[in-house]
Coordinates of C-alpha atoms in Angstrom, one line a residue:
M14 CA -94.6 -25.3 199.0
S15 CA -98.0 -26.7 198.0
G16 CA -98.1 -24.5 194.9
H17 CA -94.6 -25.5 193.9
Q18 CA -95.5 -29.2 194.4
A19 CA -98.6 -28.8 192.3
W20 CA -96.6 -27.3 189.4
R21 CA -94.0 -30.0 189.7
E22 CA -96.7 -32.7 189.4
V23 CA -98.3 -30.9 186.4
A24 CA -94.9 -30.8 184.7
I25 CA -94.4 -34.5 185.3
A26 CA -97.9 -35.3 183.9
A27 CA -97.5 -33.0 180.9
I28 CA -93.9 -33.5 179.9
V29 CA -92.2 -36.5 181.6
L30 CA -95.1 -39.1 181.2
P31 CA -95.7 -38.3 177.5
I32 CA -91.9 -38.7 176.8
V33 CA -91.9 -42.0 178.6
I34 CA -95.0 -43.2 176.7
T35 CA -93.5 -42.0 173.4
L36 CA -90.3 -44.0 174.1
A37 CA -92.3 -47.0 175.0
V38 CA -94.3 -47.0 171.8
M39 CA -91.1 -46.4 169.8
A40 CA -89.4 -49.4 171.5
F41 CA -92.1 -51.7 170.2
A42 CA -92.9 -50.0 166.9
W43 CA -89.4 -49.3 165.6
P44 CA -88.1 -52.9 165.5
A45 CA -91.4 -54.0 164.0
G46 CA -91.2 -51.4 161.3
R47 CA -87.6 -52.3 160.4
I48 CA -88.0 -56.1 160.1
S49 CA -85.8 -57.4 157.3
P50 CA -83.4 -60.3 156.9
R51 CA -79.9 -59.5 158.2
D52 CA -77.3 -62.2 158.0
V53 CA -79.9 -65.0 158.3
P54 CA -78.0 -68.3 158.3
V55 CA -79.1 -70.2 155.2
G56 CA -77.7 -73.4 153.6
I57 CA -76.9 -74.0 149.9
V58 CA -76.8 -77.7 148.8
G59 CA -74.0 -78.5 146.3
T60 CA -71.5 -76.3 144.5
G61 CA -72.7 -76.7 141.0
P62 CA -73.2 -73.8 138.5
A63 CA -76.9 -73.5 139.4
S64 CA -76.1 -73.1 143.1
Q65 CA -73.3 -70.6 142.4
H66 CA -75.6 -68.5 140.2
A67 CA -78.3 -68.5 142.9
V68 CA -75.8 -67.3 145.5
E69 CA -74.5 -64.6 143.2
G70 CA -78.1 -63.5 142.4
L71 CA -79.2 -63.3 146.1
T72 CA -76.0 -61.5 147.0
R73 CA -76.6 -58.8 144.4
G74 CA -80.4 -58.6 144.9
K75 CA -80.4 -58.8 148.8
P76 CA -76.9 -57.7 150.0
G77 CA -76.3 -58.6 153.6
A78 CA -79.6 -60.5 153.9
F79 CA -78.2 -64.0 154.1
D80 CA -75.2 -65.8 155.5
F81 CA -74.7 -68.7 153.1
R82 CA -73.3 -72.0 154.2
L83 CA -72.5 -74.9 151.8
Y84 CA -73.6 -78.5 152.4
P85 CA -72.8 -81.5 150.3
D86 CA -76.3 -83.0 150.1
Q87 CA -79.9 -82.5 151.4
Q88 CA -79.3 -84.9 154.3
A89 CA -76.5 -82.7 155.7
A90 CA -78.7 -79.6 155.2
R91 CA -81.6 -81.2 157.1
S92 CA -79.3 -82.1 160.0
A93 CA -78.0 -78.5 160.1
I94 CA -81.6 -77.2 160.3
K95 CA -82.5 -79.6 163.1
H96 CA -79.4 -78.6 165.0
R97 CA -80.3 -74.9 164.6
D98 CA -77.2 -74.1 162.6
V99 CA -79.3 -72.6 159.8
Y100 CA -83.0 -71.6 159.3
G101 CA -83.3 -73.4 156.0
A102 CA -81.5 -74.4 152.8
F103 CA -81.9 -74.3 149.0
A104 CA -81.2 -77.4 147.0
I105 CA -80.9 -76.2 143.4
S106 CA -80.8 -78.4 140.3
G107 CA -81.2 -77.8 136.6
H108 CA -85.0 -78.5 136.7
S109 CA -86.2 -77.7 140.2
I110 CA -85.5 -75.9 143.5
T111 CA -86.2 -77.5 146.8
V112 CA -86.7 -75.2 149.7
L113 CA -85.9 -76.8 153.1
K114 CA -87.4 -74.7 155.9
A115 CA -88.3 -74.9 159.5
T116 CA -91.5 -73.2 160.4
A117 CA -90.9 -74.0 164.1
A118 CA -87.7 -71.9 164.0
S119 CA -89.5 -68.8 162.7
P120 CA -92.7 -68.7 160.5
S121 CA -91.6 -65.3 159.2
V122 CA -88.2 -66.7 158.0
A123 CA -89.8 -69.8 156.6
Q124 CA -92.2 -67.7 154.5
L125 CA -89.3 -65.5 153.4
L126 CA -87.3 -68.6 152.2
T127 CA -90.3 -69.9 150.3
D128 CA -90.7 -66.5 148.5
V129 CA -87.0 -66.4 147.7
G130 CA -87.1 -69.9 146.3
Q131 CA -90.0 -68.9 144.0
Q132 CA -88.0 -65.8 142.9
L133 CA -85.0 -67.9 142.1
A134 CA -87.2 -70.3 140.1
D135 CA -88.7 -67.5 138.1
Q136 CA -85.3 -66.0 137.4
A137 CA -83.9 -69.3 136.3
T138 CA -87.0 -69.9 134.0
R139 CA -86.5 -66.5 132.3
Q140 CA -82.8 -67.2 131.8
I141 CA -83.5 -70.5 130.2
A142 CA -86.2 -69.0 128.0
Q143 CA -83.8 -66.3 126.9
Q144 CA -81.0 -68.8 126.1
K145 CA -83.4 -70.9 124.0
A146 CA -84.6 -67.8 122.2
A147 CA -81.0 -66.8 121.4
L148 CA -80.2 -70.3 120.2
T149 CA -83.4 -70.3 118.0
K150 CA -82.4 -67.0 116.6
A151 CA -78.9 -68.2 115.8
D152 CA -80.2 -71.4 114.1
G153 CA -82.6 -69.4 112.1
A154 CA -79.9 -67.1 110.8
Q155 CA -77.8 -70.0 109.7
S156 CA -80.6 -71.9 107.9
P157 CA -83.7 -70.1 106.4
A158 CA -85.5 -73.4 105.8
K159 CA -85.0 -74.4 109.4
A160 CA -86.2 -71.0 110.5
H161 CA -89.4 -71.4 108.5
K162 CA -90.1 -74.7 110.2
Q163 CA -89.4 -73.3 113.7
A164 CA -91.7 -70.3 112.9
A165 CA -94.5 -72.7 112.0
A166 CA -93.8 -74.7 115.2
R167 CA -94.1 -71.5 117.2
Q168 CA -97.4 -70.6 115.6
R169 CA -98.8 -74.0 116.5
A170 CA -97.6 -73.6 120.1
A171 CA -99.2 -70.2 120.3
K172 CA -102.5 -71.7 119.4
Q173 CA -102.1 -74.1 122.3
G174 CA -101.5 -71.3 124.8
A175 CA -98.5 -69.7 126.4
A176 CA -98.6 -72.0 129.4
G177 CA -98.0 -75.0 127.2
A178 CA -95.2 -73.2 125.4
D179 CA -93.3 -72.4 128.6
S180 CA -93.9 -75.7 130.4
S181 CA -90.8 -77.3 129.0
V182 CA -88.5 -74.6 130.5
R183 CA -90.3 -73.8 133.8
I184 CA -88.3 -74.5 137.0
L185 CA -90.5 -76.1 139.6
V186 CA -90.3 -75.1 143.3
K187 CA -90.9 -77.6 146.1
A188 CA -91.1 -76.5 149.8
V189 CA -90.3 -79.1 152.5
D190 CA -91.0 -78.2 156.1
V191 CA -88.2 -80.0 158.0
V192 CA -89.4 -78.9 161.5
P193 CA -93.1 -77.8 161.3
V194 CA -95.0 -76.1 164.1
A195 CA -97.8 -77.8 165.9
A196 CA -100.9 -78.5 163.7
E197 CA -103.1 -76.6 166.2
D198 CA -100.9 -73.5 165.9
P199 CA -100.0 -73.5 162.1
R200 CA -98.7 -69.9 162.1
G201 CA -97.0 -70.0 165.5
V202 CA -99.2 -67.2 166.8
V203 CA -99.9 -68.9 170.2
F204 CA -96.2 -69.5 170.8
S205 CA -95.1 -65.9 170.1
S206 CA -98.1 -64.5 172.0
S207 CA -97.0 -66.2 175.2
V208 CA -93.8 -64.2 175.6
F209 CA -95.4 -61.0 176.7
P210 CA -97.7 -62.5 179.4
L211 CA -94.7 -64.4 180.7
T212 CA -92.8 -61.2 181.3
I213 CA -95.8 -59.4 183.0
C214 CA -96.5 -62.4 185.2
G215 CA -92.8 -62.7 186.2
I216 CA -92.8 -59.0 187.3
M217 CA -96.0 -59.4 189.2
I218 CA -94.6 -62.4 191.1
G219 CA -91.4 -60.6 192.0
A220 CA -93.3 -57.5 193.1
F221 CA -95.7 -59.5 195.3
V222 CA -93.0 -61.6 197.0
T223 CA -90.9 -58.5 197.8
M224 CA -93.7 -56.4 199.1
A225 CA -95.7 -59.0 201.0
R226 CA -95.5 -58.2 204.7
G227 CA -95.8 -61.9 205.8
L228 CA -92.6 -62.9 204.0
A229 CA -90.2 -61.2 206.4
R230 CA -87.2 -63.5 206.0
P231 CA -85.2 -63.8 202.8
R232 CA -85.4 -67.6 202.7
H233 CA -89.2 -67.3 202.8
R234 CA -89.1 -65.0 199.8
L235 CA -86.8 -67.4 197.9
L236 CA -89.0 -70.4 198.6
T237 CA -92.1 -68.5 197.6
L238 CA -90.5 -67.3 194.3
L239 CA -89.5 -70.9 193.4
V240 CA -93.0 -72.3 194.2
A241 CA -94.9 -69.5 192.5
C242 CA -92.9 -69.7 189.3
A243 CA -93.2 -73.5 189.1
V244 CA -97.0 -73.4 189.7
A245 CA -97.5 -70.5 187.3
A246 CA -95.4 -72.2 184.6
L247 CA -97.6 -75.3 185.0
G248 CA -100.7 -73.3 184.5
I249 CA -99.2 -71.6 181.4
Y250 CA -98.2 -75.0 180.0
L251 CA -101.7 -76.4 180.6
V252 CA -103.2 -73.6 178.6
A253 CA -100.7 -73.4 175.8
Q254 CA -100.5 -77.2 175.3
G255 CA -103.5 -78.8 176.9
F256 CA -106.0 -76.3 175.6
L257 CA -104.3 -74.8 172.5
G258 CA -101.8 -77.5 171.5
A259 CA -98.9 -75.1 170.8
L260 CA -96.2 -76.9 172.8
P261 CA -96.4 -80.5 171.6
H262 CA -93.0 -82.0 172.4
N263 CA -90.7 -82.5 175.5
H264 CA -93.4 -81.8 178.0
V265 CA -91.4 -81.9 181.2
A266 CA -88.5 -80.0 179.8
T267 CA -90.8 -77.4 178.3
W268 CA -92.5 -76.9 181.7
A269 CA -89.0 -76.5 183.3
I270 CA -88.0 -73.9 180.8
L271 CA -91.2 -71.9 181.4
S272 CA -90.4 -72.1 185.1
L273 CA -86.9 -70.9 184.6
D274 CA -88.0 -68.1 182.3
L275 CA -90.5 -66.9 185.0
L276 CA -87.9 -67.3 187.7
S277 CA -85.3 -65.2 185.9
I278 CA -87.7 -62.3 185.4
S279 CA -89.4 -62.5 188.9
A280 CA -86.1 -62.9 190.7
T281 CA -84.6 -59.9 188.9
A282 CA -87.7 -57.8 189.6
A283 CA -87.7 -58.9 193.3
G284 CA -84.0 -58.2 193.7
V285 CA -84.2 -54.7 192.1
I286 CA -87.2 -53.8 194.2
R287 CA -85.4 -55.1 197.3
L288 CA -82.4 -52.9 196.6
L289 CA -84.1 -49.7 195.3
G290 CA -87.5 -49.9 196.9
P291 CA -90.7 -49.0 194.9
A292 CA -88.6 -47.4 192.2
G293 CA -87.2 -50.8 191.4
L294 CA -90.6 -51.9 190.2
G295 CA -90.6 -49.3 187.5
L296 CA -87.0 -50.0 186.5
S297 CA -87.5 -53.7 186.2
A298 CA -90.7 -53.3 184.3
A299 CA -89.1 -50.9 181.9
L300 CA -86.1 -53.2 181.4
M301 CA -88.1 -56.4 180.9
V302 CA -91.1 -55.1 179.0
F303 CA -90.0 -52.1 176.9
V304 CA -86.5 -53.5 176.1
G305 CA -86.6 -57.2 176.7
N306 CA -90.0 -57.9 175.0
A307 CA -89.6 -55.3 172.3
F308 CA -86.2 -56.7 171.2
S309 CA -86.8 -60.4 171.9
G310 CA -87.5 -61.3 168.2
A311 CA -90.2 -63.8 169.4
T312 CA -92.6 -62.8 166.7
S313 CA -90.1 -63.0 163.9
A314 CA -86.4 -63.9 164.6
P315 CA -83.5 -62.1 166.1
E316 CA -81.8 -61.9 162.7
M317 CA -84.8 -60.0 161.3
L318 CA -84.3 -57.1 163.8
P319 CA -82.0 -54.1 163.3
K320 CA -78.4 -54.7 164.0
G321 CA -77.4 -54.4 167.7
V322 CA -81.0 -54.8 168.9
D323 CA -80.9 -58.5 168.2
H324 CA -78.0 -59.0 170.6
V325 CA -79.6 -56.8 173.3
G326 CA -82.8 -58.8 173.2
Q327 CA -81.0 -62.2 173.5
W328 CA -79.1 -61.0 176.6
L329 CA -82.3 -60.3 178.4
P330 CA -84.7 -63.0 179.9
P331 CA -87.6 -62.4 177.5
G332 CA -85.5 -62.9 174.4
A333 CA -83.4 -65.7 175.8
G334 CA -86.4 -67.4 177.2
A335 CA -88.3 -67.3 173.9
S336 CA -85.3 -68.8 172.0
L337 CA -84.7 -71.4 174.6
L338 CA -88.4 -72.4 174.6
R339 CA -88.2 -72.9 170.8
D340 CA -85.0 -74.9 171.1
T341 CA -86.5 -77.2 173.8
T342 CA -90.0 -77.6 172.3
Y343 CA -89.1 -78.3 168.7
F344 CA -85.4 -78.9 168.4
D345 CA -84.6 -81.3 171.3
G346 CA -82.6 -78.6 173.1
N347 CA -80.1 -78.0 170.3
A348 CA -78.2 -74.7 170.5
D349 CA -79.7 -73.9 173.8
A350 CA -76.5 -73.5 175.9
G351 CA -76.1 -69.8 175.5
H352 CA -79.8 -69.0 176.2
L353 CA -79.7 -71.3 179.2
A354 CA -76.7 -69.5 180.6
V355 CA -78.3 -66.1 180.2
L356 CA -81.4 -67.1 182.1
A357 CA -79.3 -68.8 184.8
L358 CA -77.1 -65.6 185.2
W359 CA -80.2 -63.3 185.7
T360 CA -81.7 -65.8 188.1
V361 CA -78.6 -66.1 190.2
C362 CA -78.1 -62.3 190.3
G363 CA -81.7 -61.7 191.2
L364 CA -81.9 -64.4 194.0
T365 CA -78.6 -63.1 195.4
A366 CA -80.1 -59.6 195.7
V367 CA -83.2 -61.1 197.3
M368 CA -81.1 -63.1 199.9
C369 CA -78.4 -60.5 200.6
G370 CA -80.2 -57.2 199.9
H371 CA -81.2 -56.7 203.5
W372 CA -77.6 -56.4 204.5
V373 CA -77.2 -53.5 202.0
I374 CA -80.4 -51.9 203.2
R375 CA -79.5 -52.4 206.9
E376 CA -76.0 -50.9 206.4
A377 CA -77.5 -47.9 204.6
R378 CA -80.1 -47.4 207.3
G379 CA -77.5 -47.8 210.0
T380 CA -75.3 -45.2 208.4
K381 CA -78.2 -42.8 208.1
T382 CA -79.4 -43.5 211.7
G383 CA -75.9 -43.1 213.0
A384 CA -75.4 -39.7 211.3
T385 CA -78.7 -38.5 212.6
T386 CA -78.0 -39.6 216.2
S387 CA -74.6 -38.0 216.2
G388 CA -76.1 -34.8 214.8
E389 CA -78.6 -34.8 217.6
L390 CA -76.1 -35.6 220.3
L391 CA -73.6 -32.9 219.6
P392 CA -75.8 -29.9 220.4
A393 CA -76.9 -31.7 223.6
L394 CA -73.4 -32.3 225.1
P395 CA -73.2 -29.1 227.1
G396 CA -76.7 -29.8 228.5
S397 CA -78.2 -32.3 230.9
G398 CA -78.4 -35.4 228.7
A399 CA -81.2 -34.5 226.3
A400 CA -79.7 -36.8 223.7
L401 CA -80.6 -39.9 225.5
P402 CA -84.1 -40.2 224.2
A403 CA -82.8 -39.7 220.7
R404 CA -80.3 -42.5 221.2
R405 CA -83.0 -44.8 222.5
H406 CA -85.3 -43.9 219.6
A407 CA -82.5 -44.7 217.1
H408 CA -82.0 -48.1 218.7
A409 CA -85.7 -48.8 218.7
H410 CA -85.9 -47.7 215.0
A411 CA -83.1 -50.2 214.2
R412 CA -84.8 -53.0 216.0
R413 CA -88.0 -52.6 214.0
H414 CA -86.1 -53.5 210.9
D415 CA -84.5 -56.6 212.3
G416 CA -87.2 -58.7 210.8
D417 CA -85.6 -58.4 207.4
D418 CA -82.6 -60.5 208.7

C-alpha cells in the first residue's frame, strides 16, 4: 500500500499540479493577451456630415470595437459619461475634434479614445488636403494663367516649410478629461492593484473564521466575519487614500464598499469550507483568484476582455467589487445597482452556509454514524449484547460535535 501511495503522490506532483499551474497562468495571461475594444459604449456629438463620416470610418476600420450613441451636444455627452452610460465621446466639427474621456472609468479606454481621436483628425486632414489638391488641379486646367500664379504660390510656401503649408487645413484635437483619476494616482495603478490583495485577504479571513476552534457557534463566526471585514477594509482605505491618495471621494461610502467586497469573498470562502471541509478552501481560492480576479477587468475594462469572459468576471465578487468601487469613488454611485446586487447575493449565500451548514454536516454525520452502528449491531444480535459499546460510542461521537450547533 505504501508503494502505491508513493506512486500516486508522484503522479499528482508530476502531472496534476503542473496542469493546475498551467491553467492558472493561462487564466491570467489569456485575457491580458487578448485585450481589445469590444462594443465599448462611446458617444458621438451631433449628426452632421463630419460625425457621420467619423462613425463610418471607425466602423470600417475597427468593426465591433465601439457601440456608438448619439447626443445632441457636449453637455448631454458629459452627463452620459458621469452617469456611466458611455466611456467617452467625440465632438467633431469642421476644424477640430474634441475627445471627452473619463480616466477614472478606465485609463486604458481613455488612452484608446485619445488615440482614436488623433487618428480621426489625421484622416480628416488628409481628406481636406486631397480635396484642395483636386480643386487646385481643376482650376489650373481651366485657366493656365491662374495655374501659373498658383504654382508660384506653392513654390513660396515650399520655401517656408511644409508645416506652414499644411497649417491651414490641419484638424486640431483637444482632449478633455471629464472625470479624472486622483492626482496622486494619475495612471490608476494603485486603484487596479488593490483588487488582487482584496481577494486574497477575503479568502484568508473566511478560512481563519471557519477553522478557528474558539469560534464554535455559527453566530460567533458571523459576528467575527463582519468585524474582521470592516476593520480590514478600514486599514485598506487608510493605506489607499491616507497614504497613497487613490480614493479621494465619498470616504464613508468607499469604506463601506470595501467592507462589502471583503465580506462577499470571505463569507463565500467560509461557507464553502464549512460545507466541504479543507477542500472548500482550494475551491473558493480557485474561483475567486483564478477566475474572479483574472476576468475582473480591473486593470483595463470589462469591454476590453474577450467576449463571455467580461460577463463571468462581473458576476463574481472581484469584478463586481472593482466596478462598484469605481462607481462609488468617482461617479457618485451611478450605475452601481447591478454590481451591488451581485455582492449582496454572494454575501447572503455565504453567510447562510456559515449559519446553517452545521445542520447539513450533522445530518451527513448522523447518517454515516447510523449506518455504521446498524452494521455493527446486526452481527451481534445472536450474541450477548456486544453491540452496546458500539452504540454508546456512536452517541458519544455525536455529542462531541454538538458544539457546532
